[in-house]
CSV table of C-alpha atoms in Angstrom, one decimal:
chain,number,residue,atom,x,y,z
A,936,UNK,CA,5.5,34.3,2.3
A,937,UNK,CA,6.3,30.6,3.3
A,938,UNK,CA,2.6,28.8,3.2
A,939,UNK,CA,1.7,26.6,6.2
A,940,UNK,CA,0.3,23.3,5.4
A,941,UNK,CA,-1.4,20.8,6.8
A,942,UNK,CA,-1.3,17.2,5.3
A,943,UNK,CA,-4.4,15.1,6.7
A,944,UNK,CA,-3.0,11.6,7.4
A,945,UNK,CA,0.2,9.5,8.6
A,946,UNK,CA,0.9,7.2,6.1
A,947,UNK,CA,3.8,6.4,4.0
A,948,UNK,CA,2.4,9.3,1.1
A,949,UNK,CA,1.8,12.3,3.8
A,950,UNK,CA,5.0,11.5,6.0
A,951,UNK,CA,7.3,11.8,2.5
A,952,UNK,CA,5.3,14.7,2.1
A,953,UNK,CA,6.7,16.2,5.3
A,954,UNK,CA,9.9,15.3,5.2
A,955,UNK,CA,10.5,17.1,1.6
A,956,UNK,CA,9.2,20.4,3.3
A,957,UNK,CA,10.7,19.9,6.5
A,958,UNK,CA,14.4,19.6,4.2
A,959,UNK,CA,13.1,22.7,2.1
A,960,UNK,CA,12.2,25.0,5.6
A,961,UNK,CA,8.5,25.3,4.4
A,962,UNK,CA,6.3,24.7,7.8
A,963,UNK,CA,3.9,21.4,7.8
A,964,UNK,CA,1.8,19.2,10.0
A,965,UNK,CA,0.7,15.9,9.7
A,966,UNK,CA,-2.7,15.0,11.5
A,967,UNK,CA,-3.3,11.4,12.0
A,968,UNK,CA,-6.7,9.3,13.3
A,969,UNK,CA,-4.6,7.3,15.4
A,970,UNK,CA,-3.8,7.6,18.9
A,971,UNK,CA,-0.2,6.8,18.2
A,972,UNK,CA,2.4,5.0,16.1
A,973,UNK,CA,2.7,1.8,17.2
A,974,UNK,CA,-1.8,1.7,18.0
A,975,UNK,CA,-1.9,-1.2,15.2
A,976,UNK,CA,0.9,-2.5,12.3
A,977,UNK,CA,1.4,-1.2,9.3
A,978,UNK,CA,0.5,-4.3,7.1
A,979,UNK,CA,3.2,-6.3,4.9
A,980,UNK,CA,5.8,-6.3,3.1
A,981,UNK,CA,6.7,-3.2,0.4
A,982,UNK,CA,8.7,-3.6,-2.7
A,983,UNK,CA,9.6,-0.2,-3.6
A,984,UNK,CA,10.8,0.6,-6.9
A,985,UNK,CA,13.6,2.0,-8.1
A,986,UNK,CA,11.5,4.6,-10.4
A,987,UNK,CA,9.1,5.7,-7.6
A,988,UNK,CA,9.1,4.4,-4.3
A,989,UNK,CA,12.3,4.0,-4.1
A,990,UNK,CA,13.4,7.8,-6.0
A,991,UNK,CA,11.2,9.5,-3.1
A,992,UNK,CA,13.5,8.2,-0.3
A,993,UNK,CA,16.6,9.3,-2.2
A,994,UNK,CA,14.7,12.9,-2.5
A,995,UNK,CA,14.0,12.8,1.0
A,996,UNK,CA,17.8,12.2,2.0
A,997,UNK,CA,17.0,8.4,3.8
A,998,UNK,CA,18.6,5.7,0.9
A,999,UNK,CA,21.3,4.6,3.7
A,1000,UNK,CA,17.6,4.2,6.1
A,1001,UNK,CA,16.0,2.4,3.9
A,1002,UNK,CA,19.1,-0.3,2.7
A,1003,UNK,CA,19.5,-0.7,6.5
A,1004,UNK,CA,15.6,-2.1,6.8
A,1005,UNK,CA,15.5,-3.9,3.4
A,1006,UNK,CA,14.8,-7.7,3.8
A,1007,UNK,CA,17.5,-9.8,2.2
A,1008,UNK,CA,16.7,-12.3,0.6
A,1009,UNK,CA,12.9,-11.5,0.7
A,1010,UNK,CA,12.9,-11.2,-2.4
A,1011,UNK,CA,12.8,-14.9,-3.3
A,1012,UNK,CA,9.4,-16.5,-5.0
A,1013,UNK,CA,7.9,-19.9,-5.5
A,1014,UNK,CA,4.9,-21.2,-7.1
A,1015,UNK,CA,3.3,-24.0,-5.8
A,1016,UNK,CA,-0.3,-26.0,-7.0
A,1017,UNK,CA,-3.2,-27.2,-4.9
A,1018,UNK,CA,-1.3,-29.6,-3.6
A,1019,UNK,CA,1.5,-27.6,-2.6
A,1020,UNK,CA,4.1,-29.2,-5.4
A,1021,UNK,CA,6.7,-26.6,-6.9
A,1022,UNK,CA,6.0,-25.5,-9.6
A,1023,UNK,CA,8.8,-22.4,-9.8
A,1024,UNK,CA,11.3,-21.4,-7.5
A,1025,UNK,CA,13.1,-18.5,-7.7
A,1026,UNK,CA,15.8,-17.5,-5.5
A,1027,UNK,CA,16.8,-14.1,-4.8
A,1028,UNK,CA,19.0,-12.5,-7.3
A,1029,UNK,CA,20.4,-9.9,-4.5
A,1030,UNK,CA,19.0,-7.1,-6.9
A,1031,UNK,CA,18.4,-3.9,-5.0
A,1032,UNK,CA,15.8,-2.7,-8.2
A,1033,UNK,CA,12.5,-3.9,-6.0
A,1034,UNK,CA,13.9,-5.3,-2.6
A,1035,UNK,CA,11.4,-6.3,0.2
A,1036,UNK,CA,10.8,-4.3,3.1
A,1037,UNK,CA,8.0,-3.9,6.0
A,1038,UNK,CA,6.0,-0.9,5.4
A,1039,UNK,CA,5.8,0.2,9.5
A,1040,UNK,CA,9.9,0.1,8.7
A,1041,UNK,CA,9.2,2.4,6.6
A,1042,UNK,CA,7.1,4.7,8.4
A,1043,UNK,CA,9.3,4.4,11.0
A,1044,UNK,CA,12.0,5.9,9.1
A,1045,UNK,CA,10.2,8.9,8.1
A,1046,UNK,CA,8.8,9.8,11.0
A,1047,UNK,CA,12.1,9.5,12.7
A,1048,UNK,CA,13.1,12.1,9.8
A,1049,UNK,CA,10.5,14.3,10.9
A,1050,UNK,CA,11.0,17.3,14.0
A,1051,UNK,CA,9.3,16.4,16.9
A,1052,UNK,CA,6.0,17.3,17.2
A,1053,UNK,CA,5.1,17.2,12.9
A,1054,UNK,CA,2.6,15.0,13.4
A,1055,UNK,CA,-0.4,15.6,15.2
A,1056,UNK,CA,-2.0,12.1,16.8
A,1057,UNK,CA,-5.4,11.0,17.9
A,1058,UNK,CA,-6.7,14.1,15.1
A,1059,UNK,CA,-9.6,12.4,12.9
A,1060,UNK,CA,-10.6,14.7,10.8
A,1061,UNK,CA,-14.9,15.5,10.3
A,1062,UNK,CA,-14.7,18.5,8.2
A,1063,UNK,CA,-13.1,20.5,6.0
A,1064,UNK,CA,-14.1,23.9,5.4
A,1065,UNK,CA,-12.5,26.7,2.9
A,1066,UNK,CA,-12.5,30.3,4.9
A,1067,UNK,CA,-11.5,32.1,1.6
A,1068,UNK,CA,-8.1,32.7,-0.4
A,1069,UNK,CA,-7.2,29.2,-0.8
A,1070,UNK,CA,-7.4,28.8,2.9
A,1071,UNK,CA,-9.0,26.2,4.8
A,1072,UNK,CA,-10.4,25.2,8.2
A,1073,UNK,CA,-9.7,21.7,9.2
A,1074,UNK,CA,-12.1,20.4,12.0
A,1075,UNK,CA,-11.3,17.4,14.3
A,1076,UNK,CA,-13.1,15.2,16.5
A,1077,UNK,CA,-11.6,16.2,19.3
A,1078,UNK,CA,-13.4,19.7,19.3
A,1079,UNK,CA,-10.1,21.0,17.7
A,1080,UNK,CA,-9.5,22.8,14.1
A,1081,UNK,CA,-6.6,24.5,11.9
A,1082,UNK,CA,-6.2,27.1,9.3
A,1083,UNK,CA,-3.6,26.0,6.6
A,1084,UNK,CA,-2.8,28.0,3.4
A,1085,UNK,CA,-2.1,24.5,1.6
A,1086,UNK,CA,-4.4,21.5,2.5
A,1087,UNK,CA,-3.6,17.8,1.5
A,1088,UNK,CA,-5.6,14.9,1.5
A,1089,UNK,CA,-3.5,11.8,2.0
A,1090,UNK,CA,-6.1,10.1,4.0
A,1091,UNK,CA,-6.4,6.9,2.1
A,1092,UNK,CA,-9.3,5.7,0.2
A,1093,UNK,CA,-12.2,7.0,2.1
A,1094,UNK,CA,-11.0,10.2,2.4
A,1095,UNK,CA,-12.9,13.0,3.6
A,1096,UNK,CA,-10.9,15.8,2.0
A,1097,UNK,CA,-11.8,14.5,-1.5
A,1098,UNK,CA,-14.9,15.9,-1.5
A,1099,UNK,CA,-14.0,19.4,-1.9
A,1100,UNK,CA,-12.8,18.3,-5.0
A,1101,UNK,CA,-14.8,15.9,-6.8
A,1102,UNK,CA,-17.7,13.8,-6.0
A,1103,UNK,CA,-15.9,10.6,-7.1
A,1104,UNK,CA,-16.6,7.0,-4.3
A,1105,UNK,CA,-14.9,4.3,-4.0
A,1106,UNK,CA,-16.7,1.2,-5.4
A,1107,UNK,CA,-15.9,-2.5,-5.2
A,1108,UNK,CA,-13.4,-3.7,-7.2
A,1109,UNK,CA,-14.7,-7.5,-7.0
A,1110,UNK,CA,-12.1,-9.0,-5.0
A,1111,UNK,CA,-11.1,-8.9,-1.2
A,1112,UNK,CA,-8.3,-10.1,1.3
A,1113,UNK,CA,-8.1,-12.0,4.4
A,1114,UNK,CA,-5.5,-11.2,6.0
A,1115,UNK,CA,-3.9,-14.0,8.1
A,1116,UNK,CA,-0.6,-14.7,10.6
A,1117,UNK,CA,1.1,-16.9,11.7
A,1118,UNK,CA,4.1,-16.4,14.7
A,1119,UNK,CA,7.3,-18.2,15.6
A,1120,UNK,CA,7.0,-20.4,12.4
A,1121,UNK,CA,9.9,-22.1,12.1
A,1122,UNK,CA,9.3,-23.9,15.6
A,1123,UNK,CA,6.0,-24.1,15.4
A,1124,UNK,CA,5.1,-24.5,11.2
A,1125,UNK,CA,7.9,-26.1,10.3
A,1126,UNK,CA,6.2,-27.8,7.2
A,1127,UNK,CA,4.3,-25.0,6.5
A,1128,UNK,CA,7.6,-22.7,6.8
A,1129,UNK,CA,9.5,-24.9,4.4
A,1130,UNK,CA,6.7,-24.9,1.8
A,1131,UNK,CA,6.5,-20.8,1.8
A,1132,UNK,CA,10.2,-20.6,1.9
A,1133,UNK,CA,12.8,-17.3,2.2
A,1134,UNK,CA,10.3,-15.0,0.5
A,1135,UNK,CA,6.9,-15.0,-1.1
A,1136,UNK,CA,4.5,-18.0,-1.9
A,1137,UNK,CA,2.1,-17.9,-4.6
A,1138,UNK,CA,-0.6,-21.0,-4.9
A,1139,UNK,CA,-3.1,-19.8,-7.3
A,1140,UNK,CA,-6.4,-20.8,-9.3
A,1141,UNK,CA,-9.1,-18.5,-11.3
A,1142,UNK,CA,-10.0,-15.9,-8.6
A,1143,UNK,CA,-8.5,-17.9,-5.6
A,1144,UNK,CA,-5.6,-18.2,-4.1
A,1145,UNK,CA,-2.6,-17.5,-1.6
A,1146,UNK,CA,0.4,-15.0,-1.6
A,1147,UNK,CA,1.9,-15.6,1.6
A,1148,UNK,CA,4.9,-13.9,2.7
A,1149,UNK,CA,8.0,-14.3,5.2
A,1150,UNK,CA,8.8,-12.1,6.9
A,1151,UNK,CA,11.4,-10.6,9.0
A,1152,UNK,CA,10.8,-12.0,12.9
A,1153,UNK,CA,10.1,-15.9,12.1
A,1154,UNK,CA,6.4,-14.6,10.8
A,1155,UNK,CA,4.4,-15.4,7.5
A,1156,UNK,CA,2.2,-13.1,6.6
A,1157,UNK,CA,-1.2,-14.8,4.1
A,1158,UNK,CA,-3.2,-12.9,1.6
A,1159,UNK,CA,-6.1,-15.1,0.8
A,1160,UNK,CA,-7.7,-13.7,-2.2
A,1161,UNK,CA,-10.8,-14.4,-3.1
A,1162,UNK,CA,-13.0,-12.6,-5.8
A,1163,UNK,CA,-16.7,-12.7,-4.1
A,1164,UNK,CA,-19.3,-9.9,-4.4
A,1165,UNK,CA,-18.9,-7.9,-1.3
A,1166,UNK,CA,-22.1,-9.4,0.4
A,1167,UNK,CA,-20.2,-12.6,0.5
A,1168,UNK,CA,-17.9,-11.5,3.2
A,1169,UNK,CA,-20.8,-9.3,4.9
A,1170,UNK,CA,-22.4,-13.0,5.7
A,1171,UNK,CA,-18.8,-14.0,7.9
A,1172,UNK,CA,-18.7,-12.6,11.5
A,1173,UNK,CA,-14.6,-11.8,11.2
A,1174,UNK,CA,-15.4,-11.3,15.4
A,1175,UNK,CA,-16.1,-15.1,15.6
A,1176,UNK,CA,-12.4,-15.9,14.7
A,1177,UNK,CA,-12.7,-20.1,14.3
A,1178,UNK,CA,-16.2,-19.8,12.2
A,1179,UNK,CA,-14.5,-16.8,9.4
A,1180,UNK,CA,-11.8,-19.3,9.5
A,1181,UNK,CA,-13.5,-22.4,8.6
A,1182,UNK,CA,-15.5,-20.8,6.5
A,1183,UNK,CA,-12.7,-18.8,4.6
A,1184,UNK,CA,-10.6,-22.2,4.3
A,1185,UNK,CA,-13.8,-24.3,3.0
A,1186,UNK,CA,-13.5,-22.1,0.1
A,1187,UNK,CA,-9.9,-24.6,-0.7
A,1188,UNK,CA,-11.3,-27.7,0.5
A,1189,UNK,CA,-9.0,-30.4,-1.1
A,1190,UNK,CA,-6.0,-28.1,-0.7
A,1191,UNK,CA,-2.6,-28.7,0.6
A,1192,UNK,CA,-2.7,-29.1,4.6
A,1193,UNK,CA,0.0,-26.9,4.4
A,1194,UNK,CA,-2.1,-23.8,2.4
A,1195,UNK,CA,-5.2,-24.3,4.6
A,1196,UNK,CA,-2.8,-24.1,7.7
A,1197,UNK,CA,-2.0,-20.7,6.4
A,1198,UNK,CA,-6.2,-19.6,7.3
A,1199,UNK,CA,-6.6,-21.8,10.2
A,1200,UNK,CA,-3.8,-22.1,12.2
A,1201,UNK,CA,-2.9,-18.4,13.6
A,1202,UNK,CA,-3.5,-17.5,16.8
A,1203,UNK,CA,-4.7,-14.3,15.6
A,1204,UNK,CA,-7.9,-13.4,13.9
A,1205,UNK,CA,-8.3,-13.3,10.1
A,1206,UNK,CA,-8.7,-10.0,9.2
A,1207,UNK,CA,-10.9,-8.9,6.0
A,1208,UNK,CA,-9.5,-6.2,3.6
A,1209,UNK,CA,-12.0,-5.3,1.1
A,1210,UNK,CA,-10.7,-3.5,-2.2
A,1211,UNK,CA,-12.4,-0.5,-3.4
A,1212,UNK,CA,-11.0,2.1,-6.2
A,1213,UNK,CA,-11.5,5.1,-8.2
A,1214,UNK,CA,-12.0,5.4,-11.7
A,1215,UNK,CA,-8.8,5.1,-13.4
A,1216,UNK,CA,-8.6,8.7,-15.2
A,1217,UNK,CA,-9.6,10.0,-11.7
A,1218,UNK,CA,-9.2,14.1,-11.8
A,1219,UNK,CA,-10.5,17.1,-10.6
A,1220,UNK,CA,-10.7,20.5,-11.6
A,1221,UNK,CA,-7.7,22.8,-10.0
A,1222,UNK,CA,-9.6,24.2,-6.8
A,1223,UNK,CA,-7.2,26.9,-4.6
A,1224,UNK,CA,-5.6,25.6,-1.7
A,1225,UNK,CA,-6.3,21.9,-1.7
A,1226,UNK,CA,-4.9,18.7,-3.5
A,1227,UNK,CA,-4.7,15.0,-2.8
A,1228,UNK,CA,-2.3,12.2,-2.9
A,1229,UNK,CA,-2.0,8.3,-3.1
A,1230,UNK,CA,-5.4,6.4,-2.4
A,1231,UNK,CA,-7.4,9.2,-1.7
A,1232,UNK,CA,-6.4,11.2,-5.3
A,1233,UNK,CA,-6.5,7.0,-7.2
A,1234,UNK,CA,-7.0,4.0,-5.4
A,1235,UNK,CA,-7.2,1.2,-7.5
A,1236,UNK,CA,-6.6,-2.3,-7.4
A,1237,UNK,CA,-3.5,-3.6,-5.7
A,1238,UNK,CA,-0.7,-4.5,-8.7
A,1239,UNK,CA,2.1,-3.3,-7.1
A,1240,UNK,CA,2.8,0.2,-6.6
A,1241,UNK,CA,0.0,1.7,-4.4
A,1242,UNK,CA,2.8,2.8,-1.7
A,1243,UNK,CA,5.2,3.8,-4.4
A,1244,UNK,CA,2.8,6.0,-6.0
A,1245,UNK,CA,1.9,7.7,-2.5
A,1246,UNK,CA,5.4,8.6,-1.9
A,1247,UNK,CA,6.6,9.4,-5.2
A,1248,UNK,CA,3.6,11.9,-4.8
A,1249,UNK,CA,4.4,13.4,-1.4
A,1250,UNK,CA,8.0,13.6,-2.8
A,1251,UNK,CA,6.8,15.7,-6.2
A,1252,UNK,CA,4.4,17.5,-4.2
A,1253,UNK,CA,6.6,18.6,-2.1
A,1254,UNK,CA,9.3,19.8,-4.0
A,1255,UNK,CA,6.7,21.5,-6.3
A,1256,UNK,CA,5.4,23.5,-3.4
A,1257,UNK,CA,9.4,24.7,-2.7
A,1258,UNK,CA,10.2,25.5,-6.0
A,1259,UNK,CA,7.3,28.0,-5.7
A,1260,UNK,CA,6.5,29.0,-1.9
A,1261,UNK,CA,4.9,32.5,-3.2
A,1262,UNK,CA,2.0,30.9,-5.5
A,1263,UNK,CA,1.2,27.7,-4.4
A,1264,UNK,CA,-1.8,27.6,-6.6
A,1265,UNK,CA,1.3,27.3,-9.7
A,1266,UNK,CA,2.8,24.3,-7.4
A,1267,UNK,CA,-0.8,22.6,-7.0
A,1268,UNK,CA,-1.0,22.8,-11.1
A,1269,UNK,CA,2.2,21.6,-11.6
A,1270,UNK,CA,2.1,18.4,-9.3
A,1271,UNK,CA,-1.4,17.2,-10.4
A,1272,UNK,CA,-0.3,17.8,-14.4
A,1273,UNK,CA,2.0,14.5,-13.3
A,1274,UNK,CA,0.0,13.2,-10.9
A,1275,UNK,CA,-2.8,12.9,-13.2
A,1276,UNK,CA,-1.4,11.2,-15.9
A,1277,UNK,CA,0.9,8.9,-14.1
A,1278,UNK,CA,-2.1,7.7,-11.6
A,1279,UNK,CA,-4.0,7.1,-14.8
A,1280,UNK,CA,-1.5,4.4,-16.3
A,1281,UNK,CA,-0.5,2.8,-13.1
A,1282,UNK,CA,-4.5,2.0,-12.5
A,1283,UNK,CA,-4.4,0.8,-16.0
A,1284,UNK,CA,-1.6,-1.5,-15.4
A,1285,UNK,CA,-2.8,-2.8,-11.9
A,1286,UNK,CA,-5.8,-4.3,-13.7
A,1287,UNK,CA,-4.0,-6.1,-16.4
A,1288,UNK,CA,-1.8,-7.5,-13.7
A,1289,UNK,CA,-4.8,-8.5,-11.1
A,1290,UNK,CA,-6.4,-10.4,-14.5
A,1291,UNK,CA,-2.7,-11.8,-15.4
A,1292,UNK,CA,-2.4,-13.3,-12.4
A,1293,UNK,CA,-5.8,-14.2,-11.0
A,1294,UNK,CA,-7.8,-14.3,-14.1
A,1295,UNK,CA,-9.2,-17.2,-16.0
A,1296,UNK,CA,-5.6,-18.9,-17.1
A,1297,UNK,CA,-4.5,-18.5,-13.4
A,1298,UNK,CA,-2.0,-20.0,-12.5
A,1299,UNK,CA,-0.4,-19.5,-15.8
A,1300,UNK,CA,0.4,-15.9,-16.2
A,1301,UNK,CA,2.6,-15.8,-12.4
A,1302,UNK,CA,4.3,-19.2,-13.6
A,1303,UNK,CA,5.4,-17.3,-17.0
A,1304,UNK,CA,6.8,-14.3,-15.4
A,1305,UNK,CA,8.6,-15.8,-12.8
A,1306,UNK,CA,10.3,-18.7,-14.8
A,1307,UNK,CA,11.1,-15.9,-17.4
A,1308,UNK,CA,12.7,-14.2,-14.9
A,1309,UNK,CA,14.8,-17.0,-13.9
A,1310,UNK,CA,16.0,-17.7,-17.2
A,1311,UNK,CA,17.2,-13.9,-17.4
A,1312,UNK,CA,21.1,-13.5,-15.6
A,1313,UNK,CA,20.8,-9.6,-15.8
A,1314,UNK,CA,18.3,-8.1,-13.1
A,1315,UNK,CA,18.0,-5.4,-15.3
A,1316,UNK,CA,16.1,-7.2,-17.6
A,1317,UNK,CA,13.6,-8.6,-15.0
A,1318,UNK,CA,12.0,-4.9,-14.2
């Protein structure tokens, strides 16, 4: 018998998900909070990796999708001080091995991959119920519900499916983003444009700083990291737009004008991102019927290969389930015996690189990488 199953959430881990059993014939829906696709954006910039992000794609059939979104020359990064001087500036190599793209590009292209009607929209999920033999009842706000004979949680970080597997919450990592625009910026930031340059920005000091972005569209796109006890950013009204401002940029008084334009002059509202994670050896005991992938199976800090991770995890999921369609409960064991592991070192890794590059020696660690990397000639070398 070919199970049915229902993935809970429409991001970039779930959608891969899909698409693997959509090319394998095995029948799956996707339900998402939202009211639609296009509802909000998708955040940043992604650089997918050859090993992972990039290895799910080619599994899901869409490598001549993804080249066609990739952002050349995106892939270009420059250090800068306080004072907005140069400190490294590294072009980009043209390496296809971590290449920048926008992650709603990305969606888009697998949901385009998808049969009409695979994802279910406006379906936020408040319970999740087993009815016996691996089965379980999924319950929506809506007044609707589901019975699926596999159920995955790829609902992000606060998921609610990952409590019928362990009792695991998120905590605070330490550190948050404000997320900030800013539109038409050649025209209208022209100095600010030519400090940021073709790709990424980094201006960084012990538990501060920027990495600000361009993007495709004439748009920068600012993280402003700041490491502050969560009740720091509880005292900011992010609704009062020019007061979270001001009080975000005070935080860099003596700064650049050209840094503190990248808080105070979009026409948009700052938006806060708090970071909360899992423990890094995050597992669970094998329960029938039910896994999880990406943030809601090991969110941790962000060092690089959050979305990777998701996918490469829908994509091994996935073809775990079709290599054994008669005992799922074999395909679950299989994928988390990876899963677990992987998740564990990646979490590992994304705190030595949140401490190498906004720890104490900050900015020292990002200057080392990238002016190693621009005395290697072989991209190979630079992975």
């Amino acid at each position: 018998m070919t199970p049915s199953v229902s993935i809970i959430g429409a991001g970039l881990g779930g959608l891969t998900l899909a698409r693997i059993l959509h090319l394998h014939h095995i029948p799956a829906t996707v339900y998402e909070a939202e009211k639609s696709a296009g509802v909000r954006t998708q955040g940043g910039q992604l650089d997918l990796h050859e090993e992972d992000g990039q290895l799910a794609l080619e599994m899901a059939g869409l490598t001549e999708e993804y080249r066609s979104i990739i952002h050349r020359g995106g892939g270009a990064r420059r250090v800068v001080d306080e004072r907005g001087r140069v400190v490294v500036d590294r072009p980009d190599d043209g390496s296809l091995a971590r290449p920048e793209t926008l992650r709603g590009d990305i969606r888009r292209i697998l949901l385009e991959a998808l049969p009409p009607g695979t994802v279910r929209w406006d379906k936020k999920l408040v319970s999740a119920t087993p009815v016996g033999d691996g089965r379980h009842q999924v319950s929506f706000a809506d007044g609707s519900s589901a019975v699926s004979d596999v159920l995955v949680g790829a609902d992000g970080v606060w998921s609610r499916v990952r409590a019928l597997l362990s009792d695991a919450r998120p905590v605070y990592s330490g550190m948050s983003y404000v997320d900030t625009y800013l539109h038409d910026v050649d025209t209208a930031h022209p100095r600010v444009a030519g400090l940021v340059g073709n790709g990424a920005l980094y201006a960084l000091v012990p538990g501060r700083g920027f990495l600000a972005h361009r993007e495709a569209g004439d748009v920068i796109h600012t993280y402003v990291v700041l490491h502050r006890p969560v009740e720091w950013f509880d005292a900011i009204d992010f609704t009062d737009a020019p007061a979270a401002k001001a009080r975000v940029a005070a935080e860099f008084d003596g700064w650049a004008p050209e840094l503190l334009a990248l808080i105070t002059d979009g026409a948009s509202a700052p938006v806060l991102r708090s970071i909360y994670e899992l423990p890094d050896d995050h597992r669970w005991d094998r329960v029938p019927g039910v896994t999880l992938l990406g943030d809601a199976a090991h969110a941790t800090v962000p060092g690089g290969d959050g979305a990777n991770l998701a996918m490469l995890d829908g994509a091994e999921l996935g073809t775990a389930i079709a290599a054994h369609p008669d005992d799922t409960e074999q395909a679950l064991a299989d994928y988390e015996s990876g899963m677990f592991p992987r998740s564990r070192k990646a979490a590992a890794a994304a705190h030595r690189t949140i401490d190498f590059v906004f720890g104490a020696n900050a900015p020292a660690g990002v200057i080392s990488l990238f002016s190693e990397a621009a005395r290697s000639p072989d991209p190979a070398e630079r992975r």
